[in-house]
Every structure is written in C-alpha cells, then in structure tokens.
Short mmCIF file of C-alpha atoms in Angstrom, two decimals:
data_model
loop_
_atom_site.label_atom_id
_atom_site.label_comp_id
_atom_site.label_asym_id
_atom_site.label_seq_id
_atom_site.Cartn_x
_atom_site.Cartn_y
_atom_site.Cartn_z
CA GLU B 1 0.17 0.15 0.04
CA ALA B 2 1.33 3.60 -0.92
CA GLN B 3 1.87 5.75 2.39
CA VAL B 4 3.70 8.17 3.90
CA THR B 5 4.10 6.52 7.55
CA GLN B 6 5.35 8.83 10.56
CA ASN B 7 6.94 7.42 13.91
CA PRO B 8 6.11 8.39 16.56
CA ARG B 9 2.63 9.19 16.60
CA TYR B 10 2.40 10.76 19.78
CA LEU B 11 5.23 12.35 22.04
CA ILE B 12 5.39 14.01 25.17
CA THR B 13 8.96 15.30 26.08
CA VAL B 14 10.64 17.76 28.23
CA THR B 15 12.69 21.38 27.32
CA GLY B 16 15.91 20.36 25.75
CA LYS B 17 15.88 17.11 25.07
CA LYS B 18 16.77 16.09 21.45
CA LEU B 19 14.14 14.26 19.51
CA THR B 20 13.84 12.90 16.28
CA VAL B 21 10.64 12.48 14.03
CA THR B 22 10.99 10.02 11.50
CA CYS B 23 8.95 9.80 8.37
CA SER B 24 8.99 7.42 5.57
CA GLN B 25 7.47 7.17 2.17
CA ASN B 26 7.18 3.81 -0.04
CA MET B 27 6.35 5.75 -3.55
CA ASN B 28 9.72 6.67 -4.63
CA HIS B 29 8.75 10.31 -4.21
CA GLU B 30 11.51 13.09 -4.81
CA TYR B 31 9.72 15.76 -3.20
CA MET B 32 9.38 15.83 1.12
CA SER B 33 7.82 18.10 3.16
CA TRP B 34 7.61 18.86 6.84
CA TYR B 35 4.19 21.03 8.55
CA ARG B 36 3.33 22.12 11.52
CA GLN B 37 -0.34 22.54 11.72
CA ASP B 38 -1.46 25.22 14.79
CA PRO B 39 -4.89 26.24 15.51
CA GLY B 40 -5.82 29.30 13.49
CA LEU B 41 -2.51 29.25 11.52
CA GLY B 42 -3.22 26.42 9.15
CA LEU B 43 -0.02 24.58 8.28
CA ARG B 44 2.83 26.17 8.00
CA GLN B 45 6.17 24.38 6.23
CA ILE B 46 9.02 23.95 8.37
CA TYR B 47 11.49 22.23 5.30
CA TYR B 48 11.34 20.50 2.22
CA SER B 49 13.85 18.22 0.06
CA MET B 50 13.44 18.28 -3.66
CA ASN B 51 15.61 14.56 -3.91
CA VAL B 52 18.32 13.05 -1.75
CA GLU B 53 21.09 15.47 0.09
CA VAL B 54 19.22 18.44 -1.32
CA THR B 55 17.01 20.57 1.34
CA ASP B 56 15.57 24.04 1.91
CA LYS B 57 13.95 26.20 4.32
CA GLY B 58 10.48 26.90 4.56
CA ASP B 59 8.25 28.91 6.55
CA VAL B 60 9.36 28.51 10.17
CA PRO B 61 12.56 26.75 9.90
CA GLU B 62 14.10 28.02 13.03
CA GLY B 63 14.58 25.12 15.74
CA TYR B 64 14.46 22.51 13.45
CA LYS B 65 16.72 20.33 11.36
CA VAL B 66 16.26 17.89 8.54
CA SER B 67 18.50 15.63 6.36
CA ARG B 68 17.57 13.23 3.66
CA LYS B 69 20.50 10.70 3.03
CA GLU B 70 18.22 8.25 1.04
CA LYS B 71 15.09 8.96 -0.91
CA ARG B 72 12.57 7.25 1.05
CA ASN B 73 13.17 8.85 4.35
CA PHE B 74 13.49 12.76 5.71
CA PRO B 75 13.73 12.97 9.57
CA LEU B 76 12.85 15.96 11.43
CA ILE B 77 15.28 16.66 14.16
CA LEU B 78 14.66 19.15 17.41
CA GLU B 79 17.99 19.63 18.71
CA SER B 80 16.52 21.31 21.72
CA PRO B 81 13.02 21.19 21.74
CA SER B 82 10.94 24.07 23.61
CA PRO B 83 7.46 24.86 24.92
CA ASN B 84 6.35 26.71 21.77
CA GLN B 85 7.38 23.37 19.13
CA THR B 86 4.13 21.63 20.66
CA SER B 87 2.29 21.21 17.83
CA LEU B 88 0.86 18.52 15.32
CA TYR B 89 3.35 17.60 12.55
CA PHE B 90 3.08 16.03 8.94
CA CYS B 91 5.25 14.52 6.89
CA ALA B 92 4.14 14.77 3.29
CA SER B 93 5.69 13.48 -0.24
CA SER B 94 5.31 14.03 -4.21
CA LEU B 95 6.50 12.47 -7.08
CA LEU B 96 7.25 15.94 -8.42
CA ALA B 97 7.91 19.36 -7.01
CA GLY B 98 6.39 21.44 -9.97
CA PRO B 99 3.32 20.86 -12.21
CA PRO B 100 1.19 18.93 -13.23
CA ALA B 101 2.04 16.24 -10.60
CA ASP B 102 2.49 17.89 -7.46
CA THR B 103 -0.49 16.04 -5.43
CA GLN B 104 0.89 15.58 -1.86
CA TYR B 105 0.43 12.57 0.23
CA PHE B 106 0.36 13.16 3.85
CA GLY B 107 1.38 10.89 6.60
CA PRO B 108 -1.15 10.31 9.46
CA GLY B 109 0.26 13.07 11.29
CA THR B 110 2.43 13.44 14.89
CA ARG B 111 1.53 15.18 18.48
CA LEU B 112 4.20 16.60 20.11
CA THR B 113 4.17 18.00 23.29
CA VAL B 114 7.20 20.01 25.18
CA LEU B 115 6.97 20.53 28.77
CA ALA X 1 4.39 37.44 -2.83
CA GLN X 2 1.61 34.38 -2.69
CA SER X 3 -1.18 34.38 0.25
CA VAL X 4 -4.47 32.67 0.54
CA THR X 5 -7.18 33.93 3.15
CA GLN X 6 -10.16 31.48 4.10
CA LEU X 7 -13.24 33.85 4.67
CA ASP X 8 -15.03 31.37 7.01
CA SER X 9 -13.44 29.81 9.73
CA HIS X 10 -16.74 27.76 10.42
CA VAL X 11 -19.14 26.93 8.01
CA SER X 12 -22.56 24.94 9.06
CA VAL X 13 -25.12 23.52 6.68
CA SER X 14 -27.87 21.36 7.35
CA GLU X 15 -27.27 17.97 5.73
CA GLY X 16 -28.52 18.07 2.05
CA THR X 17 -28.41 21.50 1.40
CA PRO X 18 -25.51 23.03 -0.59
CA VAL X 19 -22.28 23.89 0.69
CA LEU X 20 -19.94 26.60 -0.30
CA LEU X 21 -16.38 27.38 1.45
CA ARG X 22 -14.39 30.56 0.25
CA CYS X 23 -11.29 31.13 -0.57
CA ASN X 24 -9.42 34.22 -1.98
CA TYR X 25 -5.52 33.97 -2.84
CA SER X 26 -2.90 36.88 -3.87
CA SER X 27 -0.60 35.74 -6.41
CA SER X 28 2.23 37.59 -8.29
CA TYR X 29 1.76 35.01 -11.58
CA SER X 30 -0.52 31.97 -12.07
CA PRO X 31 -0.46 29.54 -9.48
CA SER X 32 -1.96 26.64 -8.73
CA LEU X 33 -4.54 26.37 -6.45
CA PHE X 34 -5.62 23.13 -4.22
CA TRP X 35 -8.35 22.16 -1.85
CA TYR X 36 -7.17 19.55 0.61
CA VAL X 37 -9.70 18.08 3.48
CA GLN X 38 -8.44 16.99 7.10
CA HIS X 39 -10.82 14.50 8.66
CA PRO X 40 -10.78 14.24 12.61
CA ASN X 41 -7.28 12.69 13.53
CA LYS X 42 -6.26 12.18 10.03
CA GLY X 43 -4.01 13.61 7.58
CA LEU X 44 -4.77 15.66 4.78
CA GLN X 45 -6.41 14.43 1.56
CA LEU X 46 -6.15 16.05 -1.59
CA LEU X 47 -9.81 16.94 -2.97
CA LEU X 48 -9.01 18.73 -6.18
CA LYS X 49 -6.58 21.15 -8.07
CA TYR X 50 -6.41 23.93 -10.64
CA THR X 51 -3.12 23.87 -12.84
CA SER X 52 -3.52 26.21 -15.52
CA ALA X 53 -6.24 24.22 -17.84
CA ALA X 54 -9.94 24.20 -17.17
CA THR X 55 -11.29 26.69 -14.41
CA LEU X 56 -13.53 24.70 -13.35
CA VAL X 57 -12.36 21.54 -11.66
CA LYS X 58 -14.02 18.46 -10.27
CA GLY X 59 -12.79 16.50 -7.33
CA ILE X 60 -13.43 13.60 -5.35
CA ASN X 61 -17.10 13.02 -3.41
CA GLY X 62 -18.48 15.48 -5.80
CA PHE X 63 -16.96 18.71 -4.84
CA GLU X 64 -15.93 21.39 -7.44
CA ALA X 65 -14.10 24.39 -7.37
CA GLU X 66 -13.80 27.59 -9.74
CA PHE X 67 -10.51 29.50 -11.10
CA LYS X 68 -12.27 33.06 -11.29
CA LYS X 69 -8.79 35.08 -12.16
CA SER X 70 -10.66 38.04 -12.06
CA GLU X 71 -11.99 37.41 -8.88
CA THR X 72 -9.14 35.87 -7.81
CA SER X 73 -10.97 33.39 -5.75
CA PHE X 74 -10.89 29.53 -5.93
CA HIS X 75 -14.41 29.03 -4.21
CA LEU X 76 -14.93 25.51 -3.31
CA THR X 77 -18.38 23.74 -3.53
CA LYS X 78 -20.99 20.46 -3.66
CA PRO X 79 -24.75 20.83 -4.41
CA SER X 80 -25.68 18.47 -1.45
CA ALA X 81 -23.48 18.48 1.81
CA HIS X 82 -23.27 14.79 3.48
CA MET X 83 -22.74 13.65 6.97
CA SER X 84 -19.55 12.32 6.06
CA ASP X 85 -18.25 15.79 4.76
CA ALA X 86 -17.40 17.48 8.07
CA ALA X 87 -14.18 18.19 8.15
CA GLU X 88 -11.52 20.46 7.93
CA TYR X 89 -10.99 21.99 4.57
CA PHE X 90 -7.83 23.87 3.28
CA CYS X 91 -6.91 26.10 0.39
CA VAL X 92 -3.49 25.87 -0.81
CA VAL X 93 -2.11 27.90 -3.10
CA ARG X 94 1.63 27.08 -5.18
CA GLU X 95 3.30 29.74 -7.34
CA THR X 96 4.46 28.97 -10.55
CA GLY X 97 7.97 27.48 -10.04
CA ALA X 98 7.86 27.71 -6.78
CA ASN X 99 8.51 24.54 -4.72
CA ASN X 100 6.24 25.43 -1.91
CA LEU X 101 2.81 25.22 -0.79
CA PHE X 102 1.07 27.93 1.13
CA PHE X 103 -1.66 27.16 3.14
CA GLY X 104 -4.80 28.92 4.33
CA THR X 105 -5.90 28.81 7.81
CA GLY X 106 -8.47 26.77 7.64
CA THR X 107 -12.54 26.17 7.21
CA ARG X 108 -14.42 23.95 9.66
CA LEU X 109 -17.01 22.26 7.88
CA THR X 110 -20.17 21.19 10.32
CA VAL X 111 -23.18 19.40 8.68
CA ILE X 112 -26.25 19.34 10.64
CA PRO X 113 -28.57 16.37 10.40
#
C-alpha cells in the first residue's frame, strides 16, 4: 500500500531533550516536506527536500533540522525542543515538485508536546 | 508574494443543502491552487487541484471549485452536503516555479442532520 508513515504518532518530552520524528514514504517520491499545524494558523512549512541531499527552508525553519540521505526517509530533528514547538506535525511527499504532478500525500501526523 | 485567505473559519450547513467554502488568493503569477480535506484525527487528503487547465475543476466526493482570475477566488462547492463531509478544509496555493505550498488557515465544515 502506497503511504507515508511517521513515528512516533504521539510524543511528550521535556525542554532541551533532543528528539527525532521519522518520516518514510514507499512511493519513490522525490519531493518531501515537513509541516506544523497550529490552531488558527493552518499548516506552515518547516523544511522541504527536492531530492536526496537537497533540502531547503520553508516558512518556519527555526529550531528544526532535517536530513535526506535516502530517497524514502526525511527525518525531522529538534536539537533542543522548546514549549513553542508543541504542535501537530505532518510529513508529506510528492512525485515531482512542480506541475502537473504536485499532489502531496500526507502522513497521519505526530502530536508533539514539549513541557 | 503569495497568500491565501479563507474567508470563513467555520461553516455550518444542514445535510442535503449546498456547501460553499470561500477562498481568495494573492499571487504574482499564475498559481496552482488546491483544496485539501482533513477529517478528524487524520492526515490531509487532496480534494481537487487547478493547474491552468479548465477553470472549473471537479474533485472527489462531488466537490468542485472554480478558478476566477478576475476575482482571485477559488471557492469550493458541493450541491448537497453529506454527514461524511464534516471536516476541515484547506485552500492551498503554489506559485508557478515555486517549490513550496502556502496553506490557508482552514474552514471547519459542520453538517447538521
């Protein structure tokens, strides 16, 4: 089954404790992206990747890191989480970044709470 | 610069009545426009997309949207609401040549039985 998976789905942690949220897709997509969703703000892009070893900042990259060493994986790293990073995080992928095939497939989400 | 404005944060309709979710965008060039739906505790799913072909776009589950360049709008409609349509809907824009998407703040649709 074609899908985007994220782990963990739920995480409660404390300020300053490094964490990684994994994202994996099995559709051989070049483009992958991370978003955070906050009430009243919609989804905001954190980082995206056009292909292996190619990453770029989105709208809200501060406090986050990513890597793209393999095509299928795009982990999100919080080196020193803070409470303002409490949010719902979505990973997404698509076959191509540009038209016409820019339909993005979303993972189920990771709900992160930083105390 | 591109941006998306969803004019209503919450829309409530009765089952069987029409649905209208409004979206206005600003874009320097010809954008690609999308509507995504998010059911409770689920990820987002593409409903439909406009990529400079026909201005009236049909999507899944009976939804459609019309791209009106003169009004910079991309409103989502459905003739008859179903209970399963209750969800949050996001209007999304991508500018030509850009690699990232801009999401609206979302419209929560409630369907009253």
